[in-house]
């Protein structure tokens, strides 16, 4: 089955800095890669996604890049703010559209 | 705009008891998923419905777990003879027909004592 590795497990940055989270996947048939933000006690919130026919996608301060050959994708957050502090999960989809998640990255943005 | 709704939000039960959770997906979303999340981990897939048909079940879904979606709308997840290892957050998600995006509810946190 699919395996998704996510790094780093924790990331601390100063407000205004950029943050990068990286993921790798194993199943070459995976074709959809969403990113979720999860705040304490809440469900995961979809923040951005990318499909296998696209190399990069941007939405205001967040962007995602995909390298299909290397089977890795990354989340980039620019001009970080304290409200960006949360746990971020990458995921991949193959088969019946079920998600396989990474283990998460706890992002802490200090004022 | 109502999102995915899950009830109850929290459930504390004694080991050996049965529990049932409910999920109401976003209106007109024909696909519904159940995931389980333990502390410090990403959600893990349990089962998937397209309309009322249960199309896939994870090996994580032991015979003590059963899920239904009788009319293709809301779904229930029942755990029989709960064990302490069942303590987790149970998440429900839904997707519209023809789309891959999955939207999650707030989850039901189960504590088995």
Tab-separated table of C-alpha atoms in Angstrom:
chain	number	residue	atom	x	y	z
A	1	UNK	CA	0.000	0.000	0.000
A	2	UNK	CA	0.860	3.671	-0.155
A	3	UNK	CA	3.344	5.109	2.354
A	4	UNK	CA	3.741	8.848	2.990
A	5	UNK	CA	6.745	10.199	4.871
A	6	UNK	CA	6.643	13.765	6.236
A	7	UNK	CA	9.468	15.959	7.566
A	8	UNK	CA	10.170	17.695	9.844
A	9	UNK	CA	7.988	16.536	12.724
A	10	UNK	CA	8.307	19.949	14.402
A	11	UNK	CA	9.207	23.338	12.967
A	12	UNK	CA	9.713	26.593	14.861
A	13	UNK	CA	10.000	29.897	12.996
A	14	UNK	CA	9.832	33.596	13.772
A	15	UNK	CA	6.872	35.597	12.578
A	16	UNK	CA	7.501	36.766	9.022
A	17	UNK	CA	9.853	33.901	8.156
A	18	UNK	CA	9.052	31.194	5.615
A	19	UNK	CA	8.250	27.579	6.507
A	20	UNK	CA	8.735	24.512	4.308
A	21	UNK	CA	7.345	21.038	4.968
A	22	UNK	CA	8.336	18.104	2.767
A	23	UNK	CA	6.654	14.795	1.976
A	24	UNK	CA	7.504	11.741	-0.078
A	25	UNK	CA	5.142	9.050	-1.313
A	26	UNK	CA	5.684	5.516	-2.568
A	27	UNK	CA	2.795	4.692	-4.952
A	28	UNK	CA	3.483	5.961	-8.457
A	29	UNK	CA	-0.281	5.702	-9.167
A	30	UNK	CA	-1.047	8.447	-6.629
A	31	UNK	CA	-2.457	11.438	-8.456
A	32	UNK	CA	-3.792	13.902	-5.887
A	33	UNK	CA	-1.904	15.515	-3.018
A	34	UNK	CA	-3.795	17.647	-0.479
A	35	UNK	CA	-2.484	19.476	2.561
A	36	UNK	CA	-4.493	19.818	5.747
A	37	UNK	CA	-4.150	22.137	8.751
A	38	UNK	CA	-5.370	20.818	12.085
A	39	UNK	CA	-5.816	22.984	15.152
A	40	UNK	CA	-6.094	21.526	18.631
A	41	UNK	CA	-9.358	19.669	19.163
A	42	UNK	CA	-10.568	20.249	15.610
A	43	UNK	CA	-10.808	18.221	12.442
A	44	UNK	CA	-8.326	18.627	9.565
A	45	UNK	CA	-9.011	21.602	7.289
A	46	UNK	CA	-8.104	21.400	3.605
A	47	UNK	CA	-5.827	24.356	2.804
A	48	UNK	CA	-4.386	23.583	-0.615
A	49	UNK	CA	-4.024	20.667	-3.004
A	50	UNK	CA	-2.231	19.724	-6.206
A	51	UNK	CA	-2.878	17.156	-8.894
A	52	UNK	CA	-0.279	15.039	-10.629
A	53	UNK	CA	-0.509	16.970	-13.899
A	54	UNK	CA	0.580	20.221	-12.213
A	55	UNK	CA	4.020	21.109	-10.863
A	56	UNK	CA	3.164	24.069	-8.660
A	57	UNK	CA	0.122	25.805	-7.210
A	58	UNK	CA	-0.102	28.982	-5.168
A	59	UNK	CA	-2.835	30.522	-3.025
A	60	UNK	CA	-1.840	33.810	-1.374
A	61	UNK	CA	0.843	32.966	1.211
A	62	UNK	CA	0.834	29.218	0.667
A	63	UNK	CA	2.178	27.197	-2.242
A	64	UNK	CA	2.663	23.549	-3.023
A	65	UNK	CA	5.180	21.977	-5.397
A	66	UNK	CA	5.177	18.453	-6.809
A	67	UNK	CA	8.014	16.433	-8.312
A	68	UNK	CA	6.455	13.263	-9.738
A	69	UNK	CA	9.761	11.788	-10.843
A	70	UNK	CA	11.188	11.997	-7.347
A	71	UNK	CA	7.786	11.293	-5.707
A	72	UNK	CA	7.945	14.222	-3.384
A	73	UNK	CA	5.870	17.302	-2.734
A	74	UNK	CA	6.295	20.301	-0.464
A	75	UNK	CA	4.254	22.983	1.296
A	76	UNK	CA	5.650	26.495	1.428
A	77	UNK	CA	4.233	29.158	3.736
A	78	UNK	CA	5.607	32.672	3.357
A	79	UNK	CA	5.335	35.600	5.779
A	80	UNK	CA	4.248	33.312	8.590
A	81	UNK	CA	1.872	34.625	11.257
A	82	UNK	CA	1.140	33.314	14.770
A	83	UNK	CA	-2.257	32.051	13.564
A	84	UNK	CA	-0.421	29.706	11.187
A	85	UNK	CA	0.642	27.705	14.254
A	86	UNK	CA	-0.984	24.261	13.956
A	87	UNK	CA	-0.252	20.703	12.865
A	88	UNK	CA	0.029	20.297	9.101
A	89	UNK	CA	-0.565	16.994	7.328
A	90	UNK	CA	0.293	16.010	3.797
A	91	UNK	CA	-1.639	13.216	2.109
A	92	UNK	CA	-1.868	11.327	-1.144
A	93	UNK	CA	-4.755	9.675	-2.939
A	94	UNK	CA	-4.895	6.588	-5.111
A	95	UNK	CA	-7.401	3.805	-5.577
A	96	UNK	CA	-10.897	4.587	-4.253
A	97	UNK	CA	-9.937	8.145	-3.409
A	98	UNK	CA	-8.938	7.257	0.137
A	99	UNK	CA	-6.331	9.457	1.760
A	100	UNK	CA	-3.009	8.231	3.114
A	101	UNK	CA	-1.607	10.784	5.552
A	102	UNK	CA	1.859	11.637	6.743
A	103	UNK	CA	2.506	11.803	10.481
A	104	UNK	CA	2.203	15.561	10.626
A	105	UNK	CA	4.373	18.602	11.271
A	106	UNK	CA	3.771	20.815	14.288
A	107	UNK	CA	4.464	24.386	13.163
A	108	UNK	CA	5.061	27.007	15.847
A	109	UNK	CA	5.265	30.635	14.770
A	110	UNK	CA	6.661	32.910	17.465
A	111	UNK	CA	5.735	36.615	17.509
B	1	UNK	CA	-22.933	26.636	4.456
B	2	UNK	CA	-22.989	23.645	6.801
B	3	UNK	CA	-19.946	21.434	6.886
B	4	UNK	CA	-19.613	17.822	7.942
B	5	UNK	CA	-21.340	17.321	11.285
B	6	UNK	CA	-20.348	14.659	13.797
B	7	UNK	CA	-22.071	13.662	17.015
B	8	UNK	CA	-21.279	13.343	19.787
B	9	UNK	CA	-18.102	15.442	20.010
B	10	UNK	CA	-16.889	13.515	23.027
B	11	UNK	CA	-17.720	10.087	24.390
B	12	UNK	CA	-16.404	8.395	27.514
B	13	UNK	CA	-17.326	4.755	27.896
B	14	UNK	CA	-16.371	1.796	30.016
B	15	UNK	CA	-14.434	-1.040	28.491
B	16	UNK	CA	-16.755	-3.656	27.049
B	17	UNK	CA	-19.589	-1.247	26.257
B	18	UNK	CA	-20.881	-0.544	22.746
B	19	UNK	CA	-20.764	2.950	21.254
B	20	UNK	CA	-22.241	4.496	18.130
B	21	UNK	CA	-21.171	7.676	16.364
B	22	UNK	CA	-23.064	9.614	13.741
B	23	UNK	CA	-21.833	11.594	10.737
B	24	UNK	CA	-23.891	13.938	8.570
B	25	UNK	CA	-21.949	14.774	5.400
B	26	UNK	CA	-22.141	17.968	3.402
B	27	UNK	CA	-25.415	18.002	1.486
B	28	UNK	CA	-25.245	16.182	-1.874
B	29	UNK	CA	-21.804	14.726	-1.201
B	30	UNK	CA	-22.168	11.121	-2.299
B	31	UNK	CA	-18.867	9.865	-0.889
B	32	UNK	CA	-18.320	9.425	2.834
B	33	UNK	CA	-15.228	8.266	4.701
B	34	UNK	CA	-14.371	7.271	8.269
B	35	UNK	CA	-10.854	7.764	9.633
B	36	UNK	CA	-9.295	7.182	13.044
B	37	UNK	CA	-6.622	9.444	14.521
B	38	UNK	CA	-4.538	8.675	17.580
B	39	UNK	CA	-2.423	11.226	19.430
B	40	UNK	CA	0.554	12.441	17.421
B	41	UNK	CA	-0.425	10.542	14.278
B	42	UNK	CA	-2.118	11.330	11.013
B	43	UNK	CA	-5.636	10.046	10.356
B	44	UNK	CA	-5.852	6.421	9.236
B	45	UNK	CA	-8.480	5.217	6.779
B	46	UNK	CA	-11.195	2.919	8.136
B	47	UNK	CA	-13.946	2.663	5.528
B	48	UNK	CA	-15.519	4.369	2.520
B	49	UNK	CA	-19.063	4.661	1.159
B	50	UNK	CA	-20.281	5.773	-2.217
B	51	UNK	CA	-23.948	6.544	-1.707
B	52	UNK	CA	-25.202	3.618	0.433
B	53	UNK	CA	-22.615	1.101	-0.807
B	54	UNK	CA	-19.623	0.354	1.416
B	55	UNK	CA	-16.873	0.001	-1.174
B	56	UNK	CA	-13.725	-0.372	0.876
B	57	UNK	CA	-12.764	-1.396	4.398
B	58	UNK	CA	-9.335	-1.154	5.966
B	59	UNK	CA	-7.785	-4.074	7.775
B	60	UNK	CA	-7.899	-1.720	10.786
B	61	UNK	CA	-11.664	-2.248	10.828
B	62	UNK	CA	-11.903	-5.342	13.008
B	63	UNK	CA	-15.101	-7.385	13.297
B	64	UNK	CA	-16.021	-5.287	16.363
B	65	UNK	CA	-16.462	-2.279	14.067
B	66	UNK	CA	-19.395	-1.813	11.739
B	67	UNK	CA	-20.425	1.145	9.617
B	68	UNK	CA	-23.631	1.860	7.769
B	69	UNK	CA	-25.032	4.485	5.456
B	70	UNK	CA	-28.550	3.146	4.900
B	71	UNK	CA	-30.044	5.884	2.743
B	72	UNK	CA	-26.901	7.326	1.271
B	73	UNK	CA	-27.059	10.353	3.564
B	74	UNK	CA	-25.861	10.134	7.186
B	75	UNK	CA	-23.622	7.337	8.391
B	76	UNK	CA	-23.100	5.562	11.704
B	77	UNK	CA	-19.998	3.860	13.056
B	78	UNK	CA	-20.527	1.331	15.833
B	79	UNK	CA	-17.839	-0.199	18.005
B	80	UNK	CA	-18.848	-3.257	19.996
B	81	UNK	CA	-17.132	-4.455	23.167
B	82	UNK	CA	-14.865	-1.413	23.310
B	83	UNK	CA	-11.236	-1.827	24.334
B	84	UNK	CA	-8.799	0.767	25.677
B	85	UNK	CA	-6.968	0.645	22.351
B	86	UNK	CA	-10.081	2.020	20.679
B	87	UNK	CA	-9.512	5.378	22.379
B	88	UNK	CA	-8.953	7.840	19.531
B	89	UNK	CA	-10.489	10.625	17.511
B	90	UNK	CA	-12.934	9.270	14.926
B	91	UNK	CA	-13.162	11.538	11.909
B	92	UNK	CA	-15.719	11.599	9.142
B	93	UNK	CA	-15.152	13.228	5.751
B	94	UNK	CA	-17.209	13.664	2.603
B	95	UNK	CA	-16.529	14.403	-1.059
B	96	UNK	CA	-18.790	15.539	-3.880
B	97	UNK	CA	-19.396	13.308	-6.877
B	98	UNK	CA	-16.600	13.474	-9.413
B	99	UNK	CA	-14.289	15.413	-7.107
B	100	UNK	CA	-11.375	14.250	-4.996
B	101	UNK	CA	-11.388	16.920	-2.278
B	102	UNK	CA	-12.372	15.549	1.123
B	103	UNK	CA	-13.828	17.775	3.831
B	104	UNK	CA	-13.614	16.664	7.436
B	105	UNK	CA	-15.887	17.092	10.397
B	106	UNK	CA	-14.710	18.068	13.878
B	107	UNK	CA	-14.494	14.455	14.960
B	108	UNK	CA	-15.730	12.383	17.894
B	109	UNK	CA	-13.171	11.850	20.628
B	110	UNK	CA	-13.650	8.440	22.250
B	111	UNK	CA	-12.119	7.614	25.616
B	112	UNK	CA	-12.430	4.039	26.854
B	113	UNK	CA	-11.820	3.695	30.609
